[in-house]
């Protein structure tokens, strides 16, 4: 029964923090403030739950997880840069040109996927095998 109290207490804290952040951030940022409040609260909730879980279960291999997240983060940054650059080549607000926009969007998606896969491969991401494995066999 004691193990159930910590997550419940953390949940209550998270709800209170979410309400406070929402009230504080909604005035200057309107609906973006609410989204930011929920995001910050989710990070706090996850961090607190992780601390409790680690205390109960012991070491979790967080160093390896952090290295993996950094590799995937590098892939995400290069992927988003590639998608932004490809998408910036088209005037999206221009009327018509539907075919051009469809081609540009497809190129941005496929090009950024390619950049992500290459980047994570170059950084030696172990998770890449889980993504590509079913297609290679």
mmCIF file of C-alpha atoms in Angstrom:
data_model
loop_
_atom_site.group_PDB
_atom_site.id
_atom_site.type_symbol
_atom_site.label_atom_id
_atom_site.label_comp_id
_atom_site.label_asym_id
_atom_site.label_seq_id
_atom_site.Cartn_x
_atom_site.Cartn_y
_atom_site.Cartn_z
ATOM 1 C CA UNK A 1 0.000 0.000 0.000
ATOM 2 C CA UNK A 2 2.906 2.363 0.715
ATOM 3 C CA UNK A 3 4.226 2.045 -2.845
ATOM 4 C CA UNK A 4 0.931 3.416 -4.174
ATOM 5 C CA UNK A 5 1.150 6.603 -2.112
ATOM 6 C CA UNK A 6 4.159 8.122 -3.870
ATOM 7 C CA UNK A 7 2.684 8.159 -7.391
ATOM 8 C CA UNK A 8 -0.602 9.499 -6.035
ATOM 9 C CA UNK A 9 1.180 12.255 -4.106
ATOM 10 C CA UNK A 10 3.223 13.113 -7.201
ATOM 11 C CA UNK A 11 0.030 13.214 -9.245
ATOM 12 C CA UNK A 12 -1.542 15.635 -6.797
ATOM 13 C CA UNK A 13 1.558 17.845 -6.890
ATOM 14 C CA UNK A 14 1.497 17.718 -10.693
ATOM 15 C CA UNK A 15 -2.144 18.814 -10.792
ATOM 16 C CA UNK A 16 -1.443 21.744 -8.464
ATOM 17 C CA UNK A 17 1.631 22.790 -10.471
ATOM 18 C CA UNK A 18 -0.354 22.496 -13.708
ATOM 19 C CA UNK A 19 -3.092 24.763 -12.361
ATOM 20 C CA UNK A 20 -0.586 27.327 -11.077
ATOM 21 C CA UNK A 21 1.433 27.348 -14.296
ATOM 22 C CA UNK A 22 -1.718 27.600 -16.380
ATOM 23 C CA UNK A 23 -2.945 30.617 -14.418
ATOM 24 C CA UNK A 24 0.467 32.287 -14.580
ATOM 25 C CA UNK A 25 1.206 31.579 -18.256
ATOM 26 C CA UNK A 26 -2.242 32.035 -19.805
ATOM 27 C CA UNK A 27 -2.171 35.826 -19.358
ATOM 28 C CA UNK A 28 1.021 36.605 -21.301
ATOM 29 C CA UNK A 29 0.926 33.667 -23.744
ATOM 30 C CA UNK A 30 -2.826 32.951 -24.115
ATOM 31 C CA UNK A 31 -3.402 29.367 -25.400
ATOM 32 C CA UNK A 32 0.336 28.840 -25.924
ATOM 33 C CA UNK A 33 0.716 29.422 -22.185
ATOM 34 C CA UNK A 34 -1.656 26.568 -21.477
ATOM 35 C CA UNK A 35 0.279 24.271 -23.792
ATOM 36 C CA UNK A 36 3.559 25.307 -22.173
ATOM 37 C CA UNK A 37 2.092 24.767 -18.694
ATOM 38 C CA UNK A 38 0.959 21.251 -19.581
ATOM 39 C CA UNK A 39 4.341 20.447 -21.149
ATOM 40 C CA UNK A 40 6.335 21.735 -18.177
ATOM 41 C CA UNK A 41 4.040 19.899 -15.798
ATOM 42 C CA UNK A 42 4.464 16.662 -17.745
ATOM 43 C CA UNK A 43 8.244 17.025 -17.512
ATOM 44 C CA UNK A 44 8.046 17.640 -13.775
ATOM 45 C CA UNK A 45 5.700 14.690 -13.297
ATOM 46 C CA UNK A 46 7.961 12.372 -15.299
ATOM 47 C CA UNK A 47 11.077 13.535 -13.437
ATOM 48 C CA UNK A 48 9.486 13.021 -10.014
ATOM 49 C CA UNK A 49 8.137 9.596 -10.960
ATOM 50 C CA UNK A 50 11.543 8.626 -12.339
ATOM 51 C CA UNK A 51 13.215 9.664 -9.086
ATOM 52 C CA UNK A 52 10.800 7.559 -7.030
ATOM 53 C CA UNK A 53 11.075 4.615 -9.422
ATOM 54 C CA UNK A 54 14.873 4.762 -9.292
ATOM 55 C CA UNK A 55 14.815 4.867 -5.505
ATOM 56 C CA UNK A 56 12.655 1.727 -5.429
ATOM 57 C CA UNK A 57 14.238 -0.224 -8.318
ATOM 58 C CA UNK A 58 17.883 0.909 -8.196
ATOM 59 C CA UNK A 59 20.012 1.827 -11.183
ATOM 60 C CA UNK A 60 18.154 2.170 -14.450
ATOM 61 C CA UNK A 61 20.949 2.635 -16.991
ATOM 62 C CA UNK A 62 20.161 6.312 -17.440
ATOM 63 C CA UNK A 63 23.610 7.095 -18.854
ATOM 64 C CA UNK A 64 23.033 4.751 -21.793
ATOM 65 C CA UNK A 65 19.552 6.216 -22.239
ATOM 66 C CA UNK A 66 20.955 9.759 -22.263
ATOM 67 C CA UNK A 67 23.546 8.854 -24.905
ATOM 68 C CA UNK A 68 20.811 7.290 -27.011
ATOM 69 C CA UNK A 69 18.592 10.350 -26.603
ATOM 70 C CA UNK A 70 21.474 12.600 -27.691
ATOM 71 C CA UNK A 71 21.980 10.528 -30.832
ATOM 72 C CA UNK A 72 18.293 10.663 -31.670
ATOM 73 C CA UNK A 73 18.227 14.373 -30.808
ATOM 74 C CA UNK A 74 20.993 15.038 -33.325
ATOM 75 C CA UNK A 75 18.970 13.134 -35.906
ATOM 76 C CA UNK A 76 15.849 15.139 -35.063
ATOM 77 C CA UNK A 77 17.695 18.458 -35.344
ATOM 78 C CA UNK A 78 19.162 17.634 -38.737
ATOM 79 C CA UNK A 79 15.835 16.187 -39.892
ATOM 80 C CA UNK A 80 13.921 19.315 -38.899
ATOM 81 C CA UNK A 81 16.527 21.509 -40.593
ATOM 82 C CA UNK A 82 16.227 19.523 -43.793
ATOM 83 C CA UNK A 83 12.423 19.613 -43.707
ATOM 84 C CA UNK A 84 12.419 23.366 -43.054
ATOM 85 C CA UNK A 85 14.910 24.048 -45.871
ATOM 86 C CA UNK A 86 13.026 21.933 -48.426
ATOM 87 C CA UNK A 87 9.664 23.380 -47.395
ATOM 88 C CA UNK A 88 11.023 26.929 -47.614
ATOM 89 C CA UNK A 89 11.563 26.492 -51.349
ATOM 90 C CA UNK A 90 7.812 26.748 -52.023
ATOM 91 C CA UNK A 91 5.489 29.721 -51.632
ATOM 92 C CA UNK A 92 2.843 28.017 -49.495
ATOM 93 C CA UNK A 93 0.580 31.047 -49.330
ATOM 94 C CA UNK A 94 0.411 31.434 -53.116
ATOM 95 C CA UNK A 95 -2.981 30.446 -54.579
ATOM 96 C CA UNK A 96 -3.130 27.330 -56.692
ATOM 97 C CA UNK A 97 0.065 25.391 -57.395
ATOM 98 C CA UNK A 98 -1.392 22.356 -55.668
ATOM 99 C CA UNK A 99 0.807 19.861 -57.499
ATOM 100 C CA UNK A 100 3.932 21.845 -56.670
ATOM 101 C CA UNK A 101 2.934 21.966 -53.015
ATOM 102 C CA UNK A 102 2.217 18.228 -52.892
ATOM 103 C CA UNK A 103 5.597 17.465 -54.468
ATOM 104 C CA UNK A 104 7.381 19.851 -52.081
ATOM 105 C CA UNK A 105 5.647 18.384 -49.038
ATOM 106 C CA UNK A 106 6.467 14.850 -50.156
ATOM 107 C CA UNK A 107 10.080 15.835 -50.806
ATOM 108 C CA UNK A 108 10.311 17.483 -47.387
ATOM 109 C CA UNK A 109 8.969 14.371 -45.659
ATOM 110 C CA UNK A 110 11.074 11.855 -47.583
ATOM 111 C CA UNK A 111 14.176 14.062 -47.613
ATOM 112 C CA UNK A 112 14.031 14.703 -43.890
ATOM 113 C CA UNK A 113 13.466 10.991 -43.219
ATOM 114 C CA UNK A 114 16.570 10.197 -45.267
ATOM 115 C CA UNK A 115 18.580 12.833 -43.371
ATOM 116 C CA UNK A 116 17.377 11.413 -40.040
ATOM 117 C CA UNK A 117 18.336 7.856 -40.984
ATOM 118 C CA UNK A 118 21.773 8.899 -42.246
ATOM 119 C CA UNK A 119 22.462 11.049 -39.188
ATOM 120 C CA UNK A 120 21.453 8.389 -36.691
ATOM 121 C CA UNK A 121 23.475 5.815 -38.637
ATOM 122 C CA UNK A 122 26.564 8.038 -38.549
ATOM 123 C CA UNK A 123 26.130 8.558 -34.804
ATOM 124 C CA UNK A 124 25.804 4.798 -34.286
ATOM 125 C CA UNK A 125 22.245 4.687 -32.985
ATOM 126 C CA UNK A 126 21.315 1.234 -31.743
ATOM 127 C CA UNK A 127 17.622 1.991 -32.216
ATOM 128 C CA UNK A 128 18.120 2.378 -35.955
ATOM 129 C CA UNK A 129 18.306 -1.404 -36.218
ATOM 130 C CA UNK A 130 14.835 -1.668 -34.686
ATOM 131 C CA UNK A 131 13.481 0.805 -37.245
ATOM 132 C CA UNK A 132 15.209 -0.537 -40.349
ATOM 133 C CA UNK A 133 15.470 -4.213 -39.305
ATOM 134 C CA UNK A 134 11.996 -5.359 -40.358
ATOM 135 C CA UNK A 135 12.482 -3.841 -43.833
ATOM 136 C CA UNK A 136 15.998 -5.260 -44.426
ATOM 137 C CA UNK A 137 15.318 -8.909 -43.557
#
